[in-house]
PDB file of C-alpha atoms and ligand atoms in Angstrom:
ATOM      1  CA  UNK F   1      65.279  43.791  17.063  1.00  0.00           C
ATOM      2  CA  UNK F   2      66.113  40.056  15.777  1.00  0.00           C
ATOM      3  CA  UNK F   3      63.447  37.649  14.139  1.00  0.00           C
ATOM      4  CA  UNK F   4      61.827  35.645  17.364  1.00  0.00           C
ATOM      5  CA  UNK F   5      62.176  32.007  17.205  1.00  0.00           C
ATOM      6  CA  UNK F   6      59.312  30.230  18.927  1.00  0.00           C
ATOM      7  CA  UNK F   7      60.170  27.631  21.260  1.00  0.00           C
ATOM      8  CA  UNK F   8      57.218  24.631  21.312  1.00  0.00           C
ATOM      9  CA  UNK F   9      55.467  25.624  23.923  1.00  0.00           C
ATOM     10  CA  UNK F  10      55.122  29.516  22.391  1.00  0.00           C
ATOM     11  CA  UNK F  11      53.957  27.683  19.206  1.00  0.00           C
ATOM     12  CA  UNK F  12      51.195  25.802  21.109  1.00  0.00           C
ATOM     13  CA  UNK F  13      49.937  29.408  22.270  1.00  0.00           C
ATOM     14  CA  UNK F  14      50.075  31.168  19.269  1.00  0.00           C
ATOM     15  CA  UNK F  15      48.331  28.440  17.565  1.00  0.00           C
ATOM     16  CA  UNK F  16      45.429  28.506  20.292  1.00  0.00           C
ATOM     17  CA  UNK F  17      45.358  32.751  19.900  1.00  0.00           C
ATOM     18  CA  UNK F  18      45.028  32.150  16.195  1.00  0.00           C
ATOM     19  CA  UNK F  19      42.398  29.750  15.989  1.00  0.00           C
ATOM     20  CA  UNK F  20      40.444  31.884  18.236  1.00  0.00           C
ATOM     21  CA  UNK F  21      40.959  34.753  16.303  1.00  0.00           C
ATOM     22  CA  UNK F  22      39.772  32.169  13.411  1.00  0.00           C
ATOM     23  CA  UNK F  23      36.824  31.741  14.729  1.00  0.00           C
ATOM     24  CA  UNK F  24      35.939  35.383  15.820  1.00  0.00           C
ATOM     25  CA  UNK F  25      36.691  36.079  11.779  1.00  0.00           C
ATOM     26  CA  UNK F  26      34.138  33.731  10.877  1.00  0.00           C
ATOM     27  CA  UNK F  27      31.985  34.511  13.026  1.00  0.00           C
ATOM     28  CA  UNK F  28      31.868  38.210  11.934  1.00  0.00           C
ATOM     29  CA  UNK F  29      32.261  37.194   8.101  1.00  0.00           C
ATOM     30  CA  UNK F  30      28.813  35.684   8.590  1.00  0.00           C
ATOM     31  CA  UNK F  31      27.845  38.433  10.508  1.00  0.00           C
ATOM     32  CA  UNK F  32      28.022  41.140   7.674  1.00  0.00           C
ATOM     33  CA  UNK F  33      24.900  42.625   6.036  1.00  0.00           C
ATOM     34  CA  UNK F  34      23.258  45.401   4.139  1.00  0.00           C
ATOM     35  CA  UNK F  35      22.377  48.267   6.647  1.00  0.00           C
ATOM     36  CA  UNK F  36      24.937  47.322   9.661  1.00  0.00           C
ATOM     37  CA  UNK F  37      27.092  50.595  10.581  1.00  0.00           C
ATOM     38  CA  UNK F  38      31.101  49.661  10.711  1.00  0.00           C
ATOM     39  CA  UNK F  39      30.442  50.923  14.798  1.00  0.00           C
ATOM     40  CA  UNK F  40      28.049  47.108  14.761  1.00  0.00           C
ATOM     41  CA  UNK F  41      31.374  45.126  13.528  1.00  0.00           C
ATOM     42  CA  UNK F  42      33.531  46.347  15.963  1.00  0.00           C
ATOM     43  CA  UNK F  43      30.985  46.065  19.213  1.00  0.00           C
ATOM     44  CA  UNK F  44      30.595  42.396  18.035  1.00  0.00           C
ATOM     45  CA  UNK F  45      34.147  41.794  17.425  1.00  0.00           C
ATOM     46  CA  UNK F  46      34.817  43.099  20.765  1.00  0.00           C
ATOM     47  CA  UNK F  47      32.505  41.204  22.678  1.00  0.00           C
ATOM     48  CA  UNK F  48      33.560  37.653  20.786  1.00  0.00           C
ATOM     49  CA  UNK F  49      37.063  38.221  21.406  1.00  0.00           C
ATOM     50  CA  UNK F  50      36.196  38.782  24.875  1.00  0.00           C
ATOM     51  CA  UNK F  51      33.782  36.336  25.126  1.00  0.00           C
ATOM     52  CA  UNK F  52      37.269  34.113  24.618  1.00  0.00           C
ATOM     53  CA  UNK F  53      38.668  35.324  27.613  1.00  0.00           C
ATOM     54  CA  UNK F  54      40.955  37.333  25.275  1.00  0.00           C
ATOM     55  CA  UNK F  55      42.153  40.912  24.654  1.00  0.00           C
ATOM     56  CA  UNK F  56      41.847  42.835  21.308  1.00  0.00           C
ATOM     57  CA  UNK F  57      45.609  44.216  20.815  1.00  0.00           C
ATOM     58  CA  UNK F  58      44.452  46.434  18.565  1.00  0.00           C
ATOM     59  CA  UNK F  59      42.311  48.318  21.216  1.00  0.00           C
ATOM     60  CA  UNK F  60      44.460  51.419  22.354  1.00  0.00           C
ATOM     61  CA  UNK F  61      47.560  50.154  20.106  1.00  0.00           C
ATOM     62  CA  UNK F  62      49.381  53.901  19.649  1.00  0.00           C
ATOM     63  CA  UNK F  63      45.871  55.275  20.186  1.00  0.00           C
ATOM     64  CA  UNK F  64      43.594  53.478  18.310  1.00  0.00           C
ATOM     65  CA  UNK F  65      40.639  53.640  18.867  1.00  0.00           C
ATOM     66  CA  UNK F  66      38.845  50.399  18.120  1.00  0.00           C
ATOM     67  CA  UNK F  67      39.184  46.289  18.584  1.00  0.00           C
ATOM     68  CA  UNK F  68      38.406  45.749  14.354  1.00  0.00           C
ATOM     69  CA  UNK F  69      39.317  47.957  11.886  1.00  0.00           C
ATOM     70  CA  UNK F  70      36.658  48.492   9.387  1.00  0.00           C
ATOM     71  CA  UNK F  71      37.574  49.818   5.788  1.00  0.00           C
ATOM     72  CA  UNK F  72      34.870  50.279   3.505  1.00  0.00           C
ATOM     73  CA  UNK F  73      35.652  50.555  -0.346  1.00  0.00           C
ATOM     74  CA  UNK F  74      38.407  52.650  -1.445  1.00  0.00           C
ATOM     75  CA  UNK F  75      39.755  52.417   2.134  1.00  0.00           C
ATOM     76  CA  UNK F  76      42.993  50.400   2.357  1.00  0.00           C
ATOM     77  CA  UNK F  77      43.515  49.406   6.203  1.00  0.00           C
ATOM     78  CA  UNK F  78      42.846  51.340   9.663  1.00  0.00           C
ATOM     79  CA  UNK F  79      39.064  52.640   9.050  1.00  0.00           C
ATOM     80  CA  UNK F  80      38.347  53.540  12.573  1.00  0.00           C
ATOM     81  CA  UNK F  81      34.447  52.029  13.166  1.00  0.00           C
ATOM     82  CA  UNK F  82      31.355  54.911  13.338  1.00  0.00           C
ATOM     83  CA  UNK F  83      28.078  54.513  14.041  1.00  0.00           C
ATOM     84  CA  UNK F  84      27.146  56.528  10.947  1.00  0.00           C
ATOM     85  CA  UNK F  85      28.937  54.474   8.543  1.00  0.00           C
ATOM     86  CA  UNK F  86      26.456  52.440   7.130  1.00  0.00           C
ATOM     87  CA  UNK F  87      27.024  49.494   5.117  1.00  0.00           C
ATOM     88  CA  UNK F  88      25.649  49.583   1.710  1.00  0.00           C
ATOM     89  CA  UNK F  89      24.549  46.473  -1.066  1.00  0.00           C
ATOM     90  CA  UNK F  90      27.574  46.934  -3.474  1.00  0.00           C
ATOM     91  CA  UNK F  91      30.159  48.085  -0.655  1.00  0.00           C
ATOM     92  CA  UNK F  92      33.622  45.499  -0.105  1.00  0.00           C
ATOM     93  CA  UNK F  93      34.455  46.069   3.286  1.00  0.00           C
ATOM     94  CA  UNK F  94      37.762  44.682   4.887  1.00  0.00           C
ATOM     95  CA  UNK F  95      37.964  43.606   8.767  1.00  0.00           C
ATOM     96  CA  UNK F  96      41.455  43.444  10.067  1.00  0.00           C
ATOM     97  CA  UNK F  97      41.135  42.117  13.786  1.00  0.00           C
ATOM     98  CA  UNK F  98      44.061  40.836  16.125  1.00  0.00           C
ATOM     99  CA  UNK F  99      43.855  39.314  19.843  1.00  0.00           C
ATOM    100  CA  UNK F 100      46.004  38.578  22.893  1.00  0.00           C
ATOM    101  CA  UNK F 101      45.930  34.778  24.622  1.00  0.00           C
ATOM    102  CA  UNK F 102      48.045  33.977  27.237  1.00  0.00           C
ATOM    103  CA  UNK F 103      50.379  36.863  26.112  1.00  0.00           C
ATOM    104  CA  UNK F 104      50.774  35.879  22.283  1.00  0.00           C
ATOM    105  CA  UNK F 105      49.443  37.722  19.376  1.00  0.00           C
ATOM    106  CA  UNK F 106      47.241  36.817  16.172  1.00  0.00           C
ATOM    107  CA  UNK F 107      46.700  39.080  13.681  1.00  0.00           C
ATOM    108  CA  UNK F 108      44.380  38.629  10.396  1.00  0.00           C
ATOM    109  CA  UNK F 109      42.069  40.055   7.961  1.00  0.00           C
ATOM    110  CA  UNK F 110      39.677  39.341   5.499  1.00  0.00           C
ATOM    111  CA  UNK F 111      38.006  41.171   2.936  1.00  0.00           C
ATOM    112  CA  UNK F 112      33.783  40.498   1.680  1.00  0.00           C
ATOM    113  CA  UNK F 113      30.996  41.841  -0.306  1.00  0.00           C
ATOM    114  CA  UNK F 114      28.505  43.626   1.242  1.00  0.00           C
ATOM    115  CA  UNK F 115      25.288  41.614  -0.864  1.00  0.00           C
ATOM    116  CA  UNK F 116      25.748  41.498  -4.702  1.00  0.00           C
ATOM    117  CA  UNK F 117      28.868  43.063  -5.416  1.00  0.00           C
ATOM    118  CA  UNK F 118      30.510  43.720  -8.922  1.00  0.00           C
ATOM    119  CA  UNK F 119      32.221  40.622 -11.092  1.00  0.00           C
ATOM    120  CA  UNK F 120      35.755  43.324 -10.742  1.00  0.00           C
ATOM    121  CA  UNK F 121      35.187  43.772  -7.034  1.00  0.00           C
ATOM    122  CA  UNK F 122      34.980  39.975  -6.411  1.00  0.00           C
ATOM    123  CA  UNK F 123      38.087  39.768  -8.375  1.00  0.00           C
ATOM    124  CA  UNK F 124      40.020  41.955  -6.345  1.00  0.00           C
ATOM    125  CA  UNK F 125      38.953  40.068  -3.526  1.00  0.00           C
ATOM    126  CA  UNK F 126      39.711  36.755  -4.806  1.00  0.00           C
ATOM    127  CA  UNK F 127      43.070  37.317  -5.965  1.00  0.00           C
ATOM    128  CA  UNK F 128      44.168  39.603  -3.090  1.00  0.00           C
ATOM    129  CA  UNK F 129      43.562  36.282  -1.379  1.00  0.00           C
ATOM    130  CA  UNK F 130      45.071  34.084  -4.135  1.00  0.00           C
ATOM    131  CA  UNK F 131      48.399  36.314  -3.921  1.00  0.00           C
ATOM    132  CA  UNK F 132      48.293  35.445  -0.112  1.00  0.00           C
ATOM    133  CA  UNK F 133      48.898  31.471  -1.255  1.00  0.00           C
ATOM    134  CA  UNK F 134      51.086  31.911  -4.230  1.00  0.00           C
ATOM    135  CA  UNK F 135      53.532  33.840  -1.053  1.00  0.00           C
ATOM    136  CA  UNK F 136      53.375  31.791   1.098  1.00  0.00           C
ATOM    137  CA  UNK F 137      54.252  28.592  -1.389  1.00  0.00           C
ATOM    138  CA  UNK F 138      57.712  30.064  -0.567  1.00  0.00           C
ATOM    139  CA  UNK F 139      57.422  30.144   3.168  1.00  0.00           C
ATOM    140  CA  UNK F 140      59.814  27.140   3.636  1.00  0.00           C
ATOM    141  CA  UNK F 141      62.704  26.841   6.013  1.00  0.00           C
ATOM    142  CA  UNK F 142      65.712  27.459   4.253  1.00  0.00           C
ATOM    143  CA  UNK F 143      64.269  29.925   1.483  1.00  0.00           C
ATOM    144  CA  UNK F 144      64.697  33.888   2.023  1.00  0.00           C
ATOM    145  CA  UNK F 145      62.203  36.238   3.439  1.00  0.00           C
ATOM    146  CA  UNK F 146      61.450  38.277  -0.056  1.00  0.00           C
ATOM    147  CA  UNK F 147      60.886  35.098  -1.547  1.00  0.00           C
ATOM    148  CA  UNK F 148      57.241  35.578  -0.354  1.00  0.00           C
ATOM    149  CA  UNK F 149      57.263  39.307  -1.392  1.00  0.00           C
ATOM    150  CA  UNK F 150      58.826  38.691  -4.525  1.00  0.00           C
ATOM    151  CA  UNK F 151      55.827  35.640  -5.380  1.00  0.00           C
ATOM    152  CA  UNK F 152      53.467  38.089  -4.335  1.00  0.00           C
ATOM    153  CA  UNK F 153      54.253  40.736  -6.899  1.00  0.00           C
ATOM    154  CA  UNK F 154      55.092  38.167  -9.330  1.00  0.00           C
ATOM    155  CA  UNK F 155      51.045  36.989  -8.723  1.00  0.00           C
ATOM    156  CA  UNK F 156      49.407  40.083  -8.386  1.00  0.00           C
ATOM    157  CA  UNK F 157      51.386  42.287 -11.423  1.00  0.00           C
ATOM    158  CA  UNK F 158      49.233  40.078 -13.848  1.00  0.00           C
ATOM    159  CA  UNK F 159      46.178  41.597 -12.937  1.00  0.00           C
ATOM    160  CA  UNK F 160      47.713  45.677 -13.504  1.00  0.00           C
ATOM    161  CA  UNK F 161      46.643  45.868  -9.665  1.00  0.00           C
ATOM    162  CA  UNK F 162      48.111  48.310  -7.585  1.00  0.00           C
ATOM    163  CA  UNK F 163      50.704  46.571  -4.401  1.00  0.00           C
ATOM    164  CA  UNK F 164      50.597  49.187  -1.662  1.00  0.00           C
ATOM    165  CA  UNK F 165      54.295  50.073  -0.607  1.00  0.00           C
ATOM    166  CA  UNK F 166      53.499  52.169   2.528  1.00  0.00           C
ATOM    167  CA  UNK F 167      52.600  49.455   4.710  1.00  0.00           C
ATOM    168  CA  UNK F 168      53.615  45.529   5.255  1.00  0.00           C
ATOM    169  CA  UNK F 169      53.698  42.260   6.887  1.00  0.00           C
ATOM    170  CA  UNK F 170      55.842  41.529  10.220  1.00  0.00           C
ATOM    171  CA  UNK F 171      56.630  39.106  12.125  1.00  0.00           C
ATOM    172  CA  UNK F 172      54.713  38.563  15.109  1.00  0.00           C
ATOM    173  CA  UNK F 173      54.640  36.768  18.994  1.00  0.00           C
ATOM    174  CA  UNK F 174      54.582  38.317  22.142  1.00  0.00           C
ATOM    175  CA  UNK F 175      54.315  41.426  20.508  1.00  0.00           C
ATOM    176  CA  UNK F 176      52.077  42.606  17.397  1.00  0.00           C
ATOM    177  CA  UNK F 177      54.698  43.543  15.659  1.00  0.00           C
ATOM    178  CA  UNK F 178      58.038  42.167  15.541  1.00  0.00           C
ATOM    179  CA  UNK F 179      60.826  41.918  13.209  1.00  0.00           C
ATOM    180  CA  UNK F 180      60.645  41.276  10.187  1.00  0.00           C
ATOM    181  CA  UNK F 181      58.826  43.510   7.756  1.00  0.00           C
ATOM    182  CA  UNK F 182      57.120  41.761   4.931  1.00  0.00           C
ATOM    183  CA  UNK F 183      56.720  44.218   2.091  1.00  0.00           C
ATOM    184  CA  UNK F 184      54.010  42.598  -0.559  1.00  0.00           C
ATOM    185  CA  UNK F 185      56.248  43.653  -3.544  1.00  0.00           C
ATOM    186  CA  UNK F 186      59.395  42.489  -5.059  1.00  0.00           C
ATOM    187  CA  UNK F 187      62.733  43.597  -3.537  1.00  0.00           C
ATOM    188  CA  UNK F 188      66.642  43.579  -4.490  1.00  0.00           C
ATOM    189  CA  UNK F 189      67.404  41.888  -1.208  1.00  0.00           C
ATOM    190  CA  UNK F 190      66.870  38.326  -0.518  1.00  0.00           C
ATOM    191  CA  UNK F 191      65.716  39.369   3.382  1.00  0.00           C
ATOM    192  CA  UNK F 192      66.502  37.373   6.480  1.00  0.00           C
ATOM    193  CA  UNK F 193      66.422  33.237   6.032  1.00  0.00           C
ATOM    194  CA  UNK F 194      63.348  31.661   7.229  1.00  0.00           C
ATOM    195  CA  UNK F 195      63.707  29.284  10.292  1.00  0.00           C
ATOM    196  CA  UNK F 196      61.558  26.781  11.709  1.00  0.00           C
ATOM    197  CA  UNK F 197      59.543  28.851  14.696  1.00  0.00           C
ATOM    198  CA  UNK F 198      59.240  32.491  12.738  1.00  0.00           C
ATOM    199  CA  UNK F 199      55.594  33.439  13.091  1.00  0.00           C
ATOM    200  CA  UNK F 200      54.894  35.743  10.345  1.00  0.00           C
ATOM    201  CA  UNK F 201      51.401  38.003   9.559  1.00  0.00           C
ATOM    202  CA  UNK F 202      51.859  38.061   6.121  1.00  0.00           C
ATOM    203  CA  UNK F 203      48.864  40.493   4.718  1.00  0.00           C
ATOM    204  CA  UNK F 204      48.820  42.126   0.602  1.00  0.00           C
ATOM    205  CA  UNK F 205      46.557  44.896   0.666  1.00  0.00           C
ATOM    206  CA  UNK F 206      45.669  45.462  -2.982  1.00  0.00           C
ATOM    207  CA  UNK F 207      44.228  48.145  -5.307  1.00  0.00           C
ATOM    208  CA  UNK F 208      42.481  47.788  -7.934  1.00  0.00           C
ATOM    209  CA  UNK F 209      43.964  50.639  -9.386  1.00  0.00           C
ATOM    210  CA  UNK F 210      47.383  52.407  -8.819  1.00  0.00           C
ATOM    211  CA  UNK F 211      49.782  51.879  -5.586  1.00  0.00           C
ATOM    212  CA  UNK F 212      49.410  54.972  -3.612  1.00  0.00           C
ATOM    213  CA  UNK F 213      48.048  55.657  -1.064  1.00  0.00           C
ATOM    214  CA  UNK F 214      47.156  58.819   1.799  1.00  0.00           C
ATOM    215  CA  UNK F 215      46.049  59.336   5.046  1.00  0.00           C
ATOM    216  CA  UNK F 216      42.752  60.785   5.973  1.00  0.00           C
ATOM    217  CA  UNK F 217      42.574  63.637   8.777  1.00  0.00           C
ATOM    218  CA  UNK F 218      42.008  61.017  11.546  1.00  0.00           C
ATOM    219  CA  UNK F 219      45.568  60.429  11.370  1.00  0.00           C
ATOM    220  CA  UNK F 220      44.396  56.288  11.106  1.00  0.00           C
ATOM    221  CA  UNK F 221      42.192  55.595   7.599  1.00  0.00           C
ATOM    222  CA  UNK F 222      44.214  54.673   4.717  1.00  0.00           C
ATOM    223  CA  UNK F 223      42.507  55.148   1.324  1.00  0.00           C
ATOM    224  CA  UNK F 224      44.012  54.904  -2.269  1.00  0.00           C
ATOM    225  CA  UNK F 225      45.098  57.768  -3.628  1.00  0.00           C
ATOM    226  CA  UNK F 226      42.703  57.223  -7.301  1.00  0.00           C
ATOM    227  CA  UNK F 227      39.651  56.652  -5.381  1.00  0.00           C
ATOM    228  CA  UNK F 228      39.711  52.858  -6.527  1.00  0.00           C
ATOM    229  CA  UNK F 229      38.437  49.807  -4.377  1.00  0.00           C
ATOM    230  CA  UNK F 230      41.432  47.935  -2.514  1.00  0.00           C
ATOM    231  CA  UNK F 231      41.079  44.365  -0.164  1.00  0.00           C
ATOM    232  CA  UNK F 232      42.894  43.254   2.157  1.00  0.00           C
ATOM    233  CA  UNK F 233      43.534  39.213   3.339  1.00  0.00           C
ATOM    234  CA  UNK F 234      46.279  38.317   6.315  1.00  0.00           C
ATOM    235  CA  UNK F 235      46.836  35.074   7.646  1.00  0.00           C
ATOM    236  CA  UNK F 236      49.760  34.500  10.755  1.00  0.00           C
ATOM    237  CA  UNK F 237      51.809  31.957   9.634  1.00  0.00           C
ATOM    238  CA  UNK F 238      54.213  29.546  10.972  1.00  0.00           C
ATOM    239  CA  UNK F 239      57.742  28.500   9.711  1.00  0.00           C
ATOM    240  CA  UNK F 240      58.510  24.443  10.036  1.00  0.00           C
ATOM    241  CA  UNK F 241      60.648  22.377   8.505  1.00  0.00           C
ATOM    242  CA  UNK F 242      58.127  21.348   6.048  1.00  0.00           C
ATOM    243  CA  UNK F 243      54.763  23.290   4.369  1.00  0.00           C
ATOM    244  CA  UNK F 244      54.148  26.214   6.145  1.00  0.00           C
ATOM    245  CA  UNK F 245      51.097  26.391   8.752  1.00  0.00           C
ATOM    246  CA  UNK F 246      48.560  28.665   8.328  1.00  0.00           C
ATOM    247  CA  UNK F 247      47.423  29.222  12.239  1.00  0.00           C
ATOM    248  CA  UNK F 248      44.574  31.853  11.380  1.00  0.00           C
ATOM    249  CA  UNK F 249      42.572  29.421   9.044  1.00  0.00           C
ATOM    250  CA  UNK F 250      40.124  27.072  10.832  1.00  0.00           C
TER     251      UNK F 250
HETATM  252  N1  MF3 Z   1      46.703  44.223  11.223  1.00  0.00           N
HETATM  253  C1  MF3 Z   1      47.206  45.559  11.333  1.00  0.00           C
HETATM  254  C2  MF3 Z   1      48.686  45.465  11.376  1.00  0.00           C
HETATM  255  O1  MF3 Z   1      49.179  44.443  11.132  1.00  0.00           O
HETATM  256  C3  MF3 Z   1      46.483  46.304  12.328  1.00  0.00           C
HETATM  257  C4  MF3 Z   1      47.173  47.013  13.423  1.00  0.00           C
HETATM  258  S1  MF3 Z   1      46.836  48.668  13.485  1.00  0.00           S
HETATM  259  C5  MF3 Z   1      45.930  48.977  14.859  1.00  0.00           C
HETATM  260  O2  MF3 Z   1      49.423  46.367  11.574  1.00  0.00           O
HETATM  261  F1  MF3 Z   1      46.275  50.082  15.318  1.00  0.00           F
HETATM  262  F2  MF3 Z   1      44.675  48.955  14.550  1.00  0.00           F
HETATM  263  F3  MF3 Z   1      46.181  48.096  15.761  1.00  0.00           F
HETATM  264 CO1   CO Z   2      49.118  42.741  10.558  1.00  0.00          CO
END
């Protein structure tokens, strides 16, 4: 499949099913607390997006089961919500949450403490979301696709933190995922040139220890490999001819 140019009137809608999804982020970032099960996240991420008039797209996407995915700790991306996962003081816990307006995607995720969290967890955190800006610095017309991954790596290697390779950033539209892939780690290609109109998810998931990761026997959790905390932060993004616009950000 090619790299979807948006024509004006697309970019108007994804920029109204982003700041929705904005808002429903914020909403559940204030939301989080000591003692709430992952199951609570979800049911109020659910109702907020509907309460939009829109559709979670991650509800029922190739069977999953959920509207947010929840990932406590150690768990990368995909933690399906429970009832009987309880948050704990201490705990980072990563909502990734996507919804459908008038047919066009958003797609974003943030990671938080759970109370008082350790001066290394709040690290992670903060420069899973720092690596986030240092990419897309190089989200200009005219540059190349691994431009972003490359800044990325170039960011996040500093810290000894571990890039996850198994799963990237796409593009993004009518669909949740479209062309291109956007791995968070540098590559020997230069990728596809960036044009005005590309709506990207761009999205580093980060360990705080080594890169790999596995799947747990629900066929959706990712968790890293070591046992070691990893966050998560995603924006969708949009190509002009100048500074790149982050649509997810309020
Ligand atoms: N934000 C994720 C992604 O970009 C979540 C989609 S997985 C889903 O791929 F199944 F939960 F939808
Ligand atoms: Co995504």
């Amino acid at each position: 499949m090619a790299v979807t140019i948006k024509s004006e009137r697309e970019i108007d809608l994804m920029r109204k099913s982003c700041q929705i999804l904005a808002k429903v982020h914020n909403e559940l970032g204030q939301a989080i607390e000591p003692g709430m099960s992952t199951l609570d996240i979800d049911r109020l991420g659910e109702k907020l997006i509907r309460g939009y008039g829109c559709i979670p797209n991650f509800l029922h996407y190739n069977g999953y089961p959920a509207s947010v995915c929840v990932s406590v700790n150690d768990e990368v991306v995909h933690g399906i919500p429970r009832a009987d996962r309880i948050l704990q003081e201490g705990d980072i816990v990563s909502l990734d949450a996507g919804l459908i307006y008038k047919g066009y995607h958003s797609d974003a995720a943030r990671t938080y403490g759970v109370g008082k969290i350790s001066q290394e967890a709040q690290q992670l955190i903060d420069e899973t979301r720092n690596s986030f800006f240092e990419g897309i610095k190089k989200a200009k017309a005219g540059n190349h696709l691994h431009d972003i991954s490359n800044a990325i790596d170039a960011y996040i290697s500093k810290f000894g933190y571990g890039i996850v390779r198994d799963l990237v950033g796409h593009g993004i539209g009518t669909a949740l995922h479209e062309d291109p892939q956007i791995p968070n780690f540098a590559q020997r290609r230069r990728g596809v040139k960036l044009q005005p109109g590309m709506t990207l998810a761009i999205e580093p998931m980060i360990n705080m220890g080594r890169c790999d990761v596995e799947w747990l026997d629900d066929d959706w959790t990712v968790v890293t490999e070591d046992g070691s905390l990893s966050a998560h932060y995603e924006n969708t993004i949009l190509i002009t001819d100048g500074e790149p616009e982050i649509l997810t950000l309020l």
